[in-house]
GROMACS .gro file of C-alpha atoms in nm:
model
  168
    1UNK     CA    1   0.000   0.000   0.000
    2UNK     CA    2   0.275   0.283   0.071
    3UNK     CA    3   0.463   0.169  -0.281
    4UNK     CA    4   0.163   0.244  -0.444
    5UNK     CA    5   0.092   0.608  -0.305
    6UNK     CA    6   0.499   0.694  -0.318
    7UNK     CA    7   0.506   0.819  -0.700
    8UNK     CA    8   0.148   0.984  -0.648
    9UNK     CA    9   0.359   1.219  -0.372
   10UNK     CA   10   0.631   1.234  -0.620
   11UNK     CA   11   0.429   1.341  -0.811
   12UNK     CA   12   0.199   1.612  -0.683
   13UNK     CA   13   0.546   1.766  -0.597
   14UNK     CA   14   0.646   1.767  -0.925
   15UNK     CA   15   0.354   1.905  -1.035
   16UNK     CA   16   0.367   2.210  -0.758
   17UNK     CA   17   0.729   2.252  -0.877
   18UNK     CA   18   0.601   2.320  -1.229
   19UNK     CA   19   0.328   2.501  -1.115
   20UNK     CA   20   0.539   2.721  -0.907
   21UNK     CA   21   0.763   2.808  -1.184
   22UNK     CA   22   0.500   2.876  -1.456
   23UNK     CA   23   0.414   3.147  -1.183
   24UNK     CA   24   0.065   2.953  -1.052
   25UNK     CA   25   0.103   2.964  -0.722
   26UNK     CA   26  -0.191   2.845  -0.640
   27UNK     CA   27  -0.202   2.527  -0.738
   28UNK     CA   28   0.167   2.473  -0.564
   29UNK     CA   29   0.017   2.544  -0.274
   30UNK     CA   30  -0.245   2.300  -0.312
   31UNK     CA   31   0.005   2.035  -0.395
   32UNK     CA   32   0.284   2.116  -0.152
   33UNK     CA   33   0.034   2.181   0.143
   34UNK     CA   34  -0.082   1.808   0.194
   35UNK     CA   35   0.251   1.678   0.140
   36UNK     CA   36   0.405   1.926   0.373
   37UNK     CA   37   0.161   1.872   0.669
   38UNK     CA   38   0.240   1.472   0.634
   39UNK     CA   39   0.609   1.575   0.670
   40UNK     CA   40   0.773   1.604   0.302
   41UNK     CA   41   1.118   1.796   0.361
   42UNK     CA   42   1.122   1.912   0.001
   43UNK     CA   43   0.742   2.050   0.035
   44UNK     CA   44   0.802   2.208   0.372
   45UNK     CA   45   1.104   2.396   0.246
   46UNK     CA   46   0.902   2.500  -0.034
   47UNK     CA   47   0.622   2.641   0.168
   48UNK     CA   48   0.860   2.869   0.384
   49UNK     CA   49   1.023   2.979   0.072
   50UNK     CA   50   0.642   3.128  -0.078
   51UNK     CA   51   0.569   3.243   0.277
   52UNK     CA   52   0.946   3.400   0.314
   53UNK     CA   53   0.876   3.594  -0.048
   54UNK     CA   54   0.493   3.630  -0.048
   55UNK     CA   55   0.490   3.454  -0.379
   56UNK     CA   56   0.097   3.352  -0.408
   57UNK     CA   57   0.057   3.389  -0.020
   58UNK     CA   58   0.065   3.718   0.204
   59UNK     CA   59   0.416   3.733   0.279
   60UNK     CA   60   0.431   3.605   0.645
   61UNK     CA   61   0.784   3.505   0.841
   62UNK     CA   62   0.622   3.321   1.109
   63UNK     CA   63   0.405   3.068   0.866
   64UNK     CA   64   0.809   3.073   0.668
   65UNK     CA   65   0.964   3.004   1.035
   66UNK     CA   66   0.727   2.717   1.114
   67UNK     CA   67   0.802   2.539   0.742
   68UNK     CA   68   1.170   2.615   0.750
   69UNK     CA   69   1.174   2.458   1.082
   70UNK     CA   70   1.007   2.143   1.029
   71UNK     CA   71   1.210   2.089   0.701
   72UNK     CA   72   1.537   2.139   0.975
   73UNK     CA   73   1.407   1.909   1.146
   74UNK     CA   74   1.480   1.654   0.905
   75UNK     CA   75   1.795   1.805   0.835
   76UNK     CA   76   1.731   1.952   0.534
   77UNK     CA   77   2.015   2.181   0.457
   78UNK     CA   78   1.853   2.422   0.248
   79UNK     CA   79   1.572   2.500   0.534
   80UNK     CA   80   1.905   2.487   0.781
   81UNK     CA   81   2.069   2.774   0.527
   82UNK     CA   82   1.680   2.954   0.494
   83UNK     CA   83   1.623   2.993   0.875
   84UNK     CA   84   1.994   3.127   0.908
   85UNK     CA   85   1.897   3.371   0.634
   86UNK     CA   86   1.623   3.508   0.861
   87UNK     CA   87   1.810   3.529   1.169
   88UNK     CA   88   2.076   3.688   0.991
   89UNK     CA   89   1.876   3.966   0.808
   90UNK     CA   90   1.617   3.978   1.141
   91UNK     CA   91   1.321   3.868   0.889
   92UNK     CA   92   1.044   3.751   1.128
   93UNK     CA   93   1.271   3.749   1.470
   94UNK     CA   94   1.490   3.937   1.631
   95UNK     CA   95   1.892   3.932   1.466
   96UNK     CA   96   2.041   3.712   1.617
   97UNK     CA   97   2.432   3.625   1.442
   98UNK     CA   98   2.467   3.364   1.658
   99UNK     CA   99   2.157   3.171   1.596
  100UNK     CA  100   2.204   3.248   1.228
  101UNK     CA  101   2.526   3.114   1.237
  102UNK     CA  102   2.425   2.792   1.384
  103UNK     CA  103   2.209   2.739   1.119
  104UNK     CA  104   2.463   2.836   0.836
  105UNK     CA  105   2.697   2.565   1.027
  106UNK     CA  106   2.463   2.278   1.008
  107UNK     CA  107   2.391   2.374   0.611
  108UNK     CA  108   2.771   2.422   0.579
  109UNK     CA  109   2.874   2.073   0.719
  110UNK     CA  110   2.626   1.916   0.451
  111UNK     CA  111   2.786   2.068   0.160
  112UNK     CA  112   2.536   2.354   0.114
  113UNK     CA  113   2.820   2.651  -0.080
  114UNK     CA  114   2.576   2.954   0.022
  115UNK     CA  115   2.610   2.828   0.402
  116UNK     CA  116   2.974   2.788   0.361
  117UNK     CA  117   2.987   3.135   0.185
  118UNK     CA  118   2.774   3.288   0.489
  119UNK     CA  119   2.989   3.101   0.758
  120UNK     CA  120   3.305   3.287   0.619
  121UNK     CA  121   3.155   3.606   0.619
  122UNK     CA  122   3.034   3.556   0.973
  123UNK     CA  123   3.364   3.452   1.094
  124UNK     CA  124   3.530   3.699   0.873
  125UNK     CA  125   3.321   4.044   1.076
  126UNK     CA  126   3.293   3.811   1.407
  127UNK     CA  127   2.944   3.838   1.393
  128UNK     CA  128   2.792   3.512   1.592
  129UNK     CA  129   3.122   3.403   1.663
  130UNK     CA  130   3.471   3.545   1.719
  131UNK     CA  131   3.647   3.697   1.425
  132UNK     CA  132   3.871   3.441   1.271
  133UNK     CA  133   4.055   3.501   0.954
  134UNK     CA  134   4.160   3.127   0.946
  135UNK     CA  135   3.796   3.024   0.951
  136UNK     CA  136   3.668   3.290   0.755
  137UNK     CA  137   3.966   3.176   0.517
  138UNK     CA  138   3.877   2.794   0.521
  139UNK     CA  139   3.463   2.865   0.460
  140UNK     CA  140   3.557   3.072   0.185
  141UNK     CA  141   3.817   2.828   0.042
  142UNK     CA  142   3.518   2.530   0.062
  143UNK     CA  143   3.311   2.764  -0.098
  144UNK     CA  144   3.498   2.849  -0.346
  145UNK     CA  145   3.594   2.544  -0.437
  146UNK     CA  146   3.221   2.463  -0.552
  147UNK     CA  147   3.193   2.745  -0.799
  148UNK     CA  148   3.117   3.027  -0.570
  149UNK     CA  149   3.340   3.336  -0.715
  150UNK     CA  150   3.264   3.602  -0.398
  151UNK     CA  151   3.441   3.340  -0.225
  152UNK     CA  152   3.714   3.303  -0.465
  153UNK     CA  153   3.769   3.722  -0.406
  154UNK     CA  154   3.673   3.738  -0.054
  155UNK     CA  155   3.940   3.464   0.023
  156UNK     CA  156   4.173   3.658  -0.167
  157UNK     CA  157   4.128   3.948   0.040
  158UNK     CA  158   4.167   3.783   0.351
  159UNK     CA  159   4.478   3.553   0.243
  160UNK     CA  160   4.680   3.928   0.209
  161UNK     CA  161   4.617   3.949   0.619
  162UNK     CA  162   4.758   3.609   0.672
  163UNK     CA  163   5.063   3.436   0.738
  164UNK     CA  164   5.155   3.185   0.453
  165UNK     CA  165   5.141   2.944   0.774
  166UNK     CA  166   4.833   3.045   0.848
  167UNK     CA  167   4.711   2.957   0.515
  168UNK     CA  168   4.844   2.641   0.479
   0.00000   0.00000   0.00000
């Protein structure tokens, strides 16, 4: 019985996905809903992201909070990047570096390159955490090393301030 509703999920999502891109929010929300309230990751993360941007819904942070977070709780590391993104700009809560720099850790550790980006900048100003230019220097250097270019100059930057010691 599960094997037989598993690409019927699959593929509601898929059809929200398309949905959400032809700009028809609506029915995204009809598909993701359902599959987010039975605990779909993917569809949870996609809820917070139309709450977070008001795309097809009123734009509200705490209904964005409350998807992000259950999507974290399965350790999705896009959610884990999205709820550091609202700590860090103060979207819905208070600013808080530190949280948001928990959250851009546990996205970090799983590979996520905008978490590792964020991690270097928040060890680069000491915001959340104390300033550390080898840290900063070592986000930016995983970071880069997936494609990410602000990295690539940011670690640049940084590498003039260090110690060739340092860097190795």
């Amino acid at each position: 019985l599960l094997s037989l509703s598993l690409p019927s999920l699959a593929g509601d999502f898929e059809e929200g996905l398309t949905a959400y891109q032809a700009g028809d929010y609506a029915t995204a929300l009809h598909r993701w809903t359902p599959l987010a309230e039975e605990g779909d990751a993917s569809a949870q993360l996609k809820l917070g992201a139309m709450y977070d941007k008001g795309k097809g819904v009123p734009q509200e942070y705490n209904n964005a909070m409350k998807w992000y977070t259950r999507a974290t709780e399965q350790a999705n590391a896009d959610a884990q990047f999205s709820l550091g993104m609202m700590y860090h700009k103060g979207k819905g809560v208070l600013r808080d570096y530190k949280i948001a720099t928990k959250w851009y850790k546990l996205a970090a550790e799983q590979g996520d390159a905008q978490a590792q980006f964020y991690l270097g900048v928040m060890y680069h100003r000491g915001a959340g955490v104390l300033q550390d230019n080898l840290y900063a220097h070592m986000w930016f250097d995983i970071a880069a090393s997936l494609g990410n270019e602000n990295a690539s100059e940011i670690k640049a930057i940084i590498a003039k301030r260090m110690t060739p010691t340092d860097i190795s």
